[in-house]
Amino acid sequence: MDSKASTSSGALRALSMELKNLQSQPVEGFTIDVNEENLFVWSVGIYGPPKTLYQGGYFKATIRFPSNYPYSPPSMKFTTKVWHPNVYENGDLCISILHAPIDDPQSGELPCERWNPTQSVRTILLSVISLLNEPNTSSPANVDASVMYRKWKEDTDPEYAKIVKKQVEESKKVAQKEGVSVPETIEEYCVKWAPPQQDDVLDGIDFNDDFGYDYDDDDDDDEEEEDGCGSDYADDDEDSGQGEN
Amino acid sequence: MLQTDMVHGSSENQTTSTEAITEDEILLQDQQLKRIEDEQKSAPLVGDKCSLFSLVALYDPDTSSAFFSKANELTEVYSDIRFIRGDGNCFYRAVLVGLVEIMLADKEKLRKFITSSKEWTEKLVKLGFPDWTCTDFCEFFIEFLQNIYDGKDNADAVFKNLNDDNTANYLLMFFRLITSGHLKENAAHYEPFIGEGLTLAQYCETEIEAMWKESDHLAIIALVKATNIRLRIEYMDRSEAPNGGWHHNLPDGNDDASFVPDITLLYRPGHYDLIYKKPAVAS
């Protein structure tokens, strides 16, 4: 698929290093399962962060890496049903950090926190946790979910929360079947899963934080991520209603 | 920016418009990109040093007389050329190779560059690049230099590494990071040159830190400053040079009389190669 295949041994080097690093210092709220035979596909389990709609949920996803990783970003797809403005109905996650930087003169949107080779699975996972609770509604992958999310936020329609909670309940059954115990309190979630060497264990739970690639200390923490999913990626598999954009 | 230096990191992610593009067109585009890429790959990342007359031979005196005569003119001053693959990394790669050649010949310069590379590692992390991954690129680069310093790698081994995609990509990424680092470190100075409502950080992310993305003038200045080299760029076409001249000395403000470049690049529209001056002969 990728004709820069000759770079794949570099990708293997990067992936095995990342895996080792994540195993020794896990990201809170995630499990990672990798078949050493194929480092290019990772299975991750995401624990719904406590004090959010997703609390107690267990969401499974697959991360696929290109052969020229880390120069090109991986893709991430939920295998558990997730009703979320930035998740396509087929499970594909749309988040700016997973997009290669491109100039997009048409959309007028600024590229924001795009993929670059210093990003890693760790920064992706942290962005995903942050996105779960703070959807980017400016360019939704699932327009219906996005509209519903806004109505829920405005307190005019509880449907969004209802659907999410139902999915959380369903995901709990899967967790139970797999013998996974999902942390339900912030204490469990952090203490159990925080990287051992981190001093600011409890700070890690600030879900509004713009994790990862934040080199200028100014106010962009509050800015909405704009990743242009709804417009740029309409040819990405199913049309989950981006046409309305 | 000229686009002859064909670039694409991952074509499947880079469709910029969804309007009115049919699947056939996408397929055709992909085939074209593939063809360009195959063509690129038929050339080594870093060619052997060869006579500058091989450049002259590329041009037909009748159909491209301007380039033909300019190439001829260059042979009066320069003797050799090292062709660099045109894959969007050519500027960074050419400077990398030029620097490595200097350091292979001068251990003191090598030592200094190792020191400054170590300083860059700290600076980059302070500038906010993700610690773990960024440090990895830096350490890889430093180890590459250290192996030369310790005599573990001779020139042959070094050029083998420079021609190996995996190794070279890591080294180039270090150059891209320090280029970006220099711009960010001096954000107030460079911000006014960034157009189109982009912030400096966004510019760095899309134009500098992304592999296989061509360098523009800002990238060139920043890498020159970050590596502390004196660079001359010779232009094949007068209209391409910033001041309408035939060449450009960097850092800016160096006049020809006193300027002794460490590295000289030849710019042909959209592409950079390394060129080497004739040895001085007593007249």
XYZ file of C-alpha atoms in Angstrom:
528
model
C 0.000 0.000 0.000
C 2.697 2.424 0.917
C 5.410 2.567 -1.634
C 7.933 3.996 0.783
C 8.129 0.508 2.165
C 11.874 0.615 2.390
C 11.489 2.741 5.489
C 9.640 0.047 7.378
C 12.612 -1.103 9.415
C 12.788 2.431 10.760
C 9.127 2.099 11.622
C 9.780 -1.150 13.450
C 12.517 0.476 15.446
C 10.255 3.348 16.453
C 7.327 1.068 17.255
C 9.244 -1.356 19.407
C 10.764 1.551 21.315
C 7.360 3.098 21.869
C 5.893 -0.178 22.969
C 8.652 -0.713 25.502
C 8.230 2.811 26.785
C 4.459 2.441 27.132
C 4.845 -0.875 28.914
C 7.223 0.570 31.462
C 5.271 3.811 31.856
C 1.666 3.169 30.867
C -0.698 5.940 29.884
C -3.438 6.185 32.464
C -6.727 4.808 31.306
C -5.414 2.571 28.558
C -4.488 -1.015 27.999
C -2.323 -1.932 25.070
C -2.136 -5.308 23.502
C 0.338 -5.919 20.731
C 1.104 -9.057 18.863
C 4.885 -8.990 18.617
C 4.602 -10.706 15.256
C 2.999 -7.646 13.786
C 3.990 -4.408 15.400
C 2.055 -2.437 12.794
C -1.318 -3.181 14.370
C -2.029 -2.434 18.025
C -5.163 -3.191 19.994
C -5.965 -0.713 22.686
C -8.622 -0.652 25.372
C -9.726 2.734 26.616
C -11.273 3.178 30.053
C -13.918 5.862 30.127
C -12.541 8.659 32.290
C -14.302 8.965 35.662
C -16.606 11.941 36.171
C -17.456 11.971 32.497
C -20.263 10.410 30.509
C -17.865 7.661 29.625
C -17.127 6.620 33.200
C -16.889 2.876 33.576
C -16.859 2.296 29.835
C -14.420 0.004 28.098
C -13.833 0.982 24.488
C -11.711 -1.091 22.203
C -9.845 0.293 19.237
C -7.236 -0.689 16.695
C -4.299 1.490 15.763
C -2.700 0.803 12.393
C 0.714 2.164 11.554
C 1.977 2.950 8.048
C 5.269 1.502 6.892
C 6.871 4.929 6.994
C 5.876 5.601 10.579
C 6.714 7.912 12.371
C 6.907 10.208 9.348
C 3.279 9.480 8.518
C 0.585 9.125 11.154
C -1.207 5.946 12.159
C -4.969 5.573 11.946
C -7.269 4.586 14.757
C -10.569 2.796 14.578
C -12.950 1.954 17.374
C -14.199 -1.606 17.331
C -16.647 -0.836 20.141
C -19.653 1.272 19.129
C -18.900 4.864 20.013
C -21.414 7.639 19.516
C -19.231 10.711 19.305
C -18.984 13.773 17.024
C -15.457 12.839 15.957
C -15.961 9.148 15.355
C -17.366 7.966 12.040
C -20.124 5.426 12.175
C -17.692 2.767 11.004
C -15.521 3.520 14.030
C -12.796 5.554 12.332
C -11.543 8.211 14.681
C -11.077 11.664 13.254
C -8.680 13.775 15.242
C -6.240 16.362 13.989
C -3.192 14.711 15.515
C -3.750 11.703 13.243
C -3.664 13.828 10.108
C -0.580 14.625 8.129
C -0.029 18.352 7.893
C -1.527 19.632 4.684
C -2.335 23.019 3.391
C -5.977 23.302 2.841
C -6.707 26.523 1.066
C -10.347 25.617 0.571
C -11.575 25.043 4.058
C -9.991 28.161 5.480
C -9.346 26.153 8.592
C -5.941 26.328 10.102
C -4.041 23.153 10.505
C -3.881 22.471 14.201
C -1.865 20.000 16.167
C -1.284 17.858 13.131
C 0.839 14.791 13.022
C 4.568 15.255 13.018
C 7.282 12.683 13.654
C 7.784 13.734 17.251
C 4.245 12.689 18.070
C 3.800 9.193 19.408
C 1.210 6.692 20.522
C 1.412 8.307 23.933
C 0.472 11.751 22.651
C -2.270 10.221 20.503
C -3.806 8.379 23.438
C -3.743 11.478 25.588
C -5.431 13.438 22.815
C -8.056 10.743 22.451
C -8.921 10.842 26.158
C -9.172 14.591 25.939
C -11.313 14.417 22.805
C -13.727 11.880 24.290
C -14.928 14.378 26.805
C -14.368 17.506 24.736
C -15.541 16.740 21.204
C -14.518 19.023 18.401
C -17.821 20.033 16.908
C -16.365 22.432 14.366
C -15.737 19.664 11.852
C -17.612 16.596 12.938
C -17.213 13.126 11.503
C -20.638 12.190 12.793
C -22.893 15.168 12.193
C -25.883 13.673 13.974
C -23.841 12.986 17.061
C -22.452 16.476 16.875
C -25.863 18.130 16.696
C -27.065 15.909 19.507
C -24.013 16.738 21.569
C -24.692 20.457 21.217
C -28.289 20.050 22.237
C -27.226 18.051 25.247
C -24.703 20.711 26.168
C -27.394 23.364 25.830
C -29.609 21.266 28.058
C -32.328 21.007 25.455
C -32.104 17.308 24.691
C -30.678 14.493 26.828
C -30.498 12.054 23.907
C -26.728 12.277 23.482
C -26.039 11.310 27.077
C -28.595 8.527 26.835
C -26.946 6.930 23.823
C -23.464 7.240 25.274
C -24.543 5.764 28.595
C -26.198 2.883 26.820
C -22.980 2.204 24.938
C -21.039 2.405 28.185
C -23.341 -0.218 29.674
C -22.882 -2.482 26.676
C -19.125 -2.057 26.820
C -19.177 -3.047 30.490
C -20.547 -6.417 29.503
C -17.626 -6.915 27.165
C -15.207 -5.899 29.911
C -16.822 -8.374 32.239
C -16.613 -11.135 29.688
C -12.932 -10.408 29.167
C -12.269 -10.198 32.875
C -11.231 -6.567 32.653
C -11.957 -4.451 35.685
C -12.565 -0.894 34.642
C -11.498 1.786 37.118
C -14.484 3.853 38.213
C -13.039 6.493 40.495
C -10.414 9.091 39.765
C -8.203 7.555 42.439
C -8.316 4.121 40.870
C -7.986 5.506 37.390
C -4.927 7.594 38.179
C -3.047 5.737 40.851
C -3.378 2.467 39.146
C -2.527 3.667 35.707
C -0.331 6.691 36.119
C 3.271 6.473 34.952
C 5.265 5.555 38.047
C 7.788 8.337 37.719
C 5.387 11.165 37.227
C 5.241 13.634 40.081
C 1.998 15.249 39.195
C -0.146 12.162 39.207
C -3.362 13.981 39.878
C -2.676 16.687 37.347
C -2.929 14.022 34.713
C -6.671 14.048 35.068
C -7.161 17.515 33.653
C -9.122 16.496 30.626
C -9.297 19.968 29.225
C -5.592 20.156 28.948
C -4.167 20.358 25.478
C -1.888 17.423 25.867
C 1.214 16.687 24.029
C 2.514 19.086 21.535
C 2.224 22.389 23.225
C 5.325 24.378 22.688
C 4.038 27.881 22.997
C 2.753 28.539 26.408
C 0.129 30.998 25.370
C -3.578 30.640 25.437
C -4.173 28.067 22.756
C -5.285 25.571 25.373
C -8.742 26.918 24.962
C -8.883 26.900 21.237
C -11.014 24.403 19.507
C -9.148 21.845 17.549
C -9.863 22.191 13.915
C -9.027 19.180 11.935
C -11.214 19.506 8.934
C -12.523 15.970 9.136
C -15.952 16.771 7.880
C -14.658 18.430 4.776
C -11.285 16.924 3.928
C -12.004 13.366 4.511
C -15.348 12.863 2.958
C -13.892 10.171 0.751
C -12.933 8.185 3.829
C -15.179 5.155 3.666
C -18.767 5.715 4.626
C -20.492 8.988 4.215
C -21.760 9.599 7.656
C -23.584 12.710 6.703
C -20.701 15.062 6.083
C -22.586 16.259 3.066
C -24.511 18.548 5.301
C -21.438 20.549 5.970
C 7.388 27.730 -4.079
C 8.309 25.643 -7.034
C 6.903 22.210 -7.013
C 9.148 20.262 -9.327
C 10.735 18.631 -6.349
C 7.874 16.234 -6.007
C 6.912 15.423 -2.503
C 4.412 13.339 -0.772
C 4.683 11.652 2.549
C 1.504 9.691 2.390
C -0.534 10.447 -0.637
C -3.611 8.726 0.723
C -3.849 11.299 3.493
C -3.231 14.323 1.414
C -6.283 14.778 -0.682
C -7.000 18.407 -0.132
C -10.266 18.731 -1.922
C -13.185 16.433 -2.132
C -15.048 18.471 -4.682
C -15.524 16.985 -8.055
C -12.743 14.464 -7.836
C -13.782 11.162 -9.221
C -12.296 7.865 -8.252
C -10.687 7.604 -11.674
C -8.965 10.897 -11.169
C -7.710 9.826 -7.781
C -6.434 6.616 -9.297
C -4.698 8.528 -12.056
C -3.178 10.893 -9.514
C -1.938 7.986 -7.453
C -0.392 6.396 -10.514
C 1.328 9.634 -11.385
C 2.632 10.052 -7.874
C 3.822 6.487 -7.886
C 5.628 7.044 -11.169
C 7.309 10.170 -9.873
C 8.273 8.357 -6.741
C 9.719 5.405 -8.640
C 11.658 7.822 -10.757
C 13.002 9.521 -7.664
C 13.989 6.234 -6.195
C 16.055 5.252 -9.202
C 18.531 7.918 -8.084
C 20.571 7.344 -4.941
C 19.782 9.524 -1.934
C 23.295 10.894 -2.151
C 25.194 10.473 -5.380
C 28.934 10.035 -5.736
C 30.989 13.121 -6.325
C 31.392 13.517 -10.055
C 32.632 16.043 -12.574
C 30.491 19.114 -13.028
C 30.530 18.382 -16.737
C 27.920 15.751 -15.984
C 25.642 18.686 -15.208
C 26.494 20.344 -18.510
C 25.662 17.095 -20.263
C 22.110 17.260 -18.920
C 21.282 20.260 -21.077
C 20.839 20.530 -24.771
C 22.663 23.592 -26.098
C 19.791 24.277 -28.497
C 16.667 23.631 -26.485
C 17.922 24.731 -23.085
C 20.619 27.128 -24.018
C 20.323 29.255 -20.880
C 20.931 26.360 -18.522
C 23.556 24.892 -20.813
C 25.614 28.052 -20.834
C 25.146 28.625 -17.123
C 26.283 25.072 -16.391
C 29.321 25.691 -18.554
C 30.019 28.902 -16.764
C 29.902 27.116 -13.426
C 32.606 24.702 -14.558
C 35.000 27.631 -14.597
C 34.692 27.984 -10.833
C 33.476 24.595 -9.692
C 34.870 21.181 -10.491
C 32.499 18.651 -8.975
C 28.901 17.994 -8.163
C 27.151 15.546 -5.888
C 23.610 14.904 -7.000
C 21.036 14.637 -4.227
C 17.746 12.812 -4.674
C 14.815 15.106 -5.327
C 12.331 13.948 -2.748
C 11.505 17.127 -0.870
C 14.345 16.593 1.570
C 17.062 17.670 -0.858
C 17.981 20.943 0.829
C 18.306 19.360 4.263
C 20.080 16.349 2.822
C 22.537 18.440 0.824
C 23.481 20.478 3.883
C 23.745 17.310 5.963
C 26.094 15.709 3.474
C 28.118 18.901 3.108
C 28.497 19.191 6.861
C 29.411 15.552 7.286
C 32.120 15.924 4.656
C 33.573 18.867 6.554
C 33.478 16.947 9.800
C 35.070 13.863 8.286
C 38.010 16.077 7.418
C 38.157 18.183 10.573
C 37.894 16.539 13.952
C 37.765 19.808 15.852
C 34.729 20.945 13.882
C 33.187 17.547 14.479
C 33.746 17.883 18.223
C 32.140 21.308 18.231
C 29.171 20.077 16.266
C 28.650 17.194 18.672
C 28.596 19.699 21.515
C 26.117 21.956 19.782
C 23.926 18.987 18.868
C 23.784 18.064 22.537
C 22.805 21.622 23.367
C 20.083 21.415 20.758
C 18.630 18.332 22.437
C 18.019 20.306 25.619
C 16.832 23.376 23.770
C 14.291 21.434 21.728
C 12.762 19.878 24.797
C 12.618 23.294 26.448
C 10.890 24.638 23.363
C 8.161 22.117 24.008
C 8.863 19.262 21.597
C 7.712 15.978 23.104
C 10.656 14.910 25.198
C 10.894 11.236 24.537
C 10.531 11.099 20.755
C 12.436 14.293 20.138
C 15.356 13.153 22.253
C 15.431 9.920 20.308
C 16.040 11.770 17.034
C 18.722 13.878 18.704
C 20.497 10.969 20.314
C 20.512 9.087 17.062
C 22.133 12.045 15.350
C 24.712 12.497 18.100
C 25.579 8.812 18.023
C 26.065 9.040 14.272
C 28.581 11.858 14.793
C 30.186 10.186 17.787
C 30.843 7.053 15.742
C 32.762 9.183 13.263
C 34.631 10.874 16.091
C 35.541 7.579 17.738
C 36.741 6.176 14.450
C 34.033 3.492 14.458
C 32.668 4.675 11.143
C 34.954 5.636 8.289
C 33.881 7.697 5.284
C 32.590 4.611 3.476
C 30.421 3.581 6.386
C 29.179 7.148 6.767
C 28.132 7.414 3.142
C 26.502 4.035 3.346
C 24.460 5.368 6.253
C 23.636 8.549 4.384
C 22.305 6.408 1.569
C 20.217 4.230 3.830
C 16.649 5.486 4.082
C 16.129 4.550 7.721
C 19.298 6.097 8.997
C 19.097 9.139 6.761
C 15.494 9.878 7.742
C 16.447 10.024 11.395
C 19.335 12.342 10.636
C 17.178 14.563 8.451
C 14.527 14.715 11.118
C 17.112 16.107 13.506
C 17.861 18.836 10.966
C 14.183 19.592 10.562
C 13.774 19.778 14.318
C 16.620 22.215 14.830
C 15.392 24.284 11.889
C 12.012 24.475 13.537
C 13.702 25.010 16.897
C 15.646 27.987 15.615
C 12.489 29.582 14.225
C 10.612 29.036 17.466
C 13.486 30.281 19.556
C 13.444 33.505 17.550
C 9.724 33.626 16.972
C 9.458 37.398 17.302
C 11.997 37.856 14.540
C 10.517 35.355 12.084
C 6.794 35.653 12.747
C 6.346 38.665 10.406
C 7.598 36.590 7.456
C 4.939 33.973 7.843
C 1.955 34.667 5.688
C -1.610 33.525 5.328
C -2.623 33.884 8.950
C -0.532 30.942 10.041
C 1.152 31.075 13.408
C 4.836 30.318 13.523
C 4.137 27.062 15.338
C 1.679 26.014 12.646
C 4.103 26.981 9.916
C 6.824 24.883 11.536
C 4.500 21.957 11.893
C 3.296 21.950 8.311
C 6.365 23.176 6.439
C 9.413 22.235 8.491
C 8.689 19.268 10.725
C 6.866 17.293 8.057
C 9.192 14.966 6.194
C 9.448 15.208 2.408
C 8.278 18.787 2.549
C 10.447 21.157 0.531
C 12.341 23.934 2.172
C 11.497 27.552 1.524
C 13.644 30.586 2.160
C 12.791 30.729 5.856
C 13.767 27.094 6.320
C 17.062 27.780 4.592
C 17.939 30.718 6.799
C 16.904 28.845 9.919
C 18.982 25.750 9.172
C 21.989 27.898 8.308
C 21.667 29.675 11.650
C 20.912 26.519 13.595
C 23.986 24.750 12.254
C 26.112 27.882 12.192
C 27.421 27.351 8.678
C 28.277 29.715 5.882
C 26.342 28.687 2.846
C 26.448 29.839 -0.753
C 23.681 28.973 -3.139
C 24.434 29.218 -6.843
C 21.429 29.725 -9.080
C 21.024 28.319 -12.532
C 18.567 31.018 -13.334
C 19.079 34.616 -12.400
C 15.385 35.203 -11.841
C 15.387 32.623 -9.058
C 17.988 34.349 -6.926
C 16.699 36.623 -4.192
C 18.507 39.757 -5.387
C 18.571 38.980 -9.035
C 22.164 37.871 -8.711
C 23.660 34.540 -9.579
C 24.279 33.489 -6.061
C 23.249 34.145 -2.505
C 25.429 34.060 0.599
C 23.968 33.002 3.908
C 23.707 34.224 6.603
C 22.527 37.343 4.810
C 24.651 40.428 4.641
C 27.869 38.726 3.593
C 29.397 40.281 0.539
C 31.344 38.202 -1.910
C 34.761 39.637 -1.173
C 35.071 38.334 2.348
C 32.765 35.347 2.161
C 34.248 31.864 2.226
C 31.409 29.357 2.178
C 31.625 26.075 4.071
C 29.125 24.508 1.742
C 27.958 25.486 -1.732
C 24.688 24.309 -3.171
C 23.482 24.514 -6.710
C 19.851 25.473 -7.066
C 17.952 24.376 -10.092
C 14.231 25.172 -10.016
C 12.864 23.214 -7.071
C 16.029 21.321 -6.316
C 19.381 21.498 -4.560
C 22.620 19.609 -5.224
C 26.053 20.012 -3.703
C 28.832 21.558 -5.750
C 32.529 21.848 -5.042
C 34.969 24.568 -5.909
C 38.020 23.943 -8.048
C 41.132 23.686 -5.957
C 42.983 27.004 -5.988
C 45.939 26.961 -8.354
C 48.824 29.358 -8.145
C 48.842 31.437 -11.291
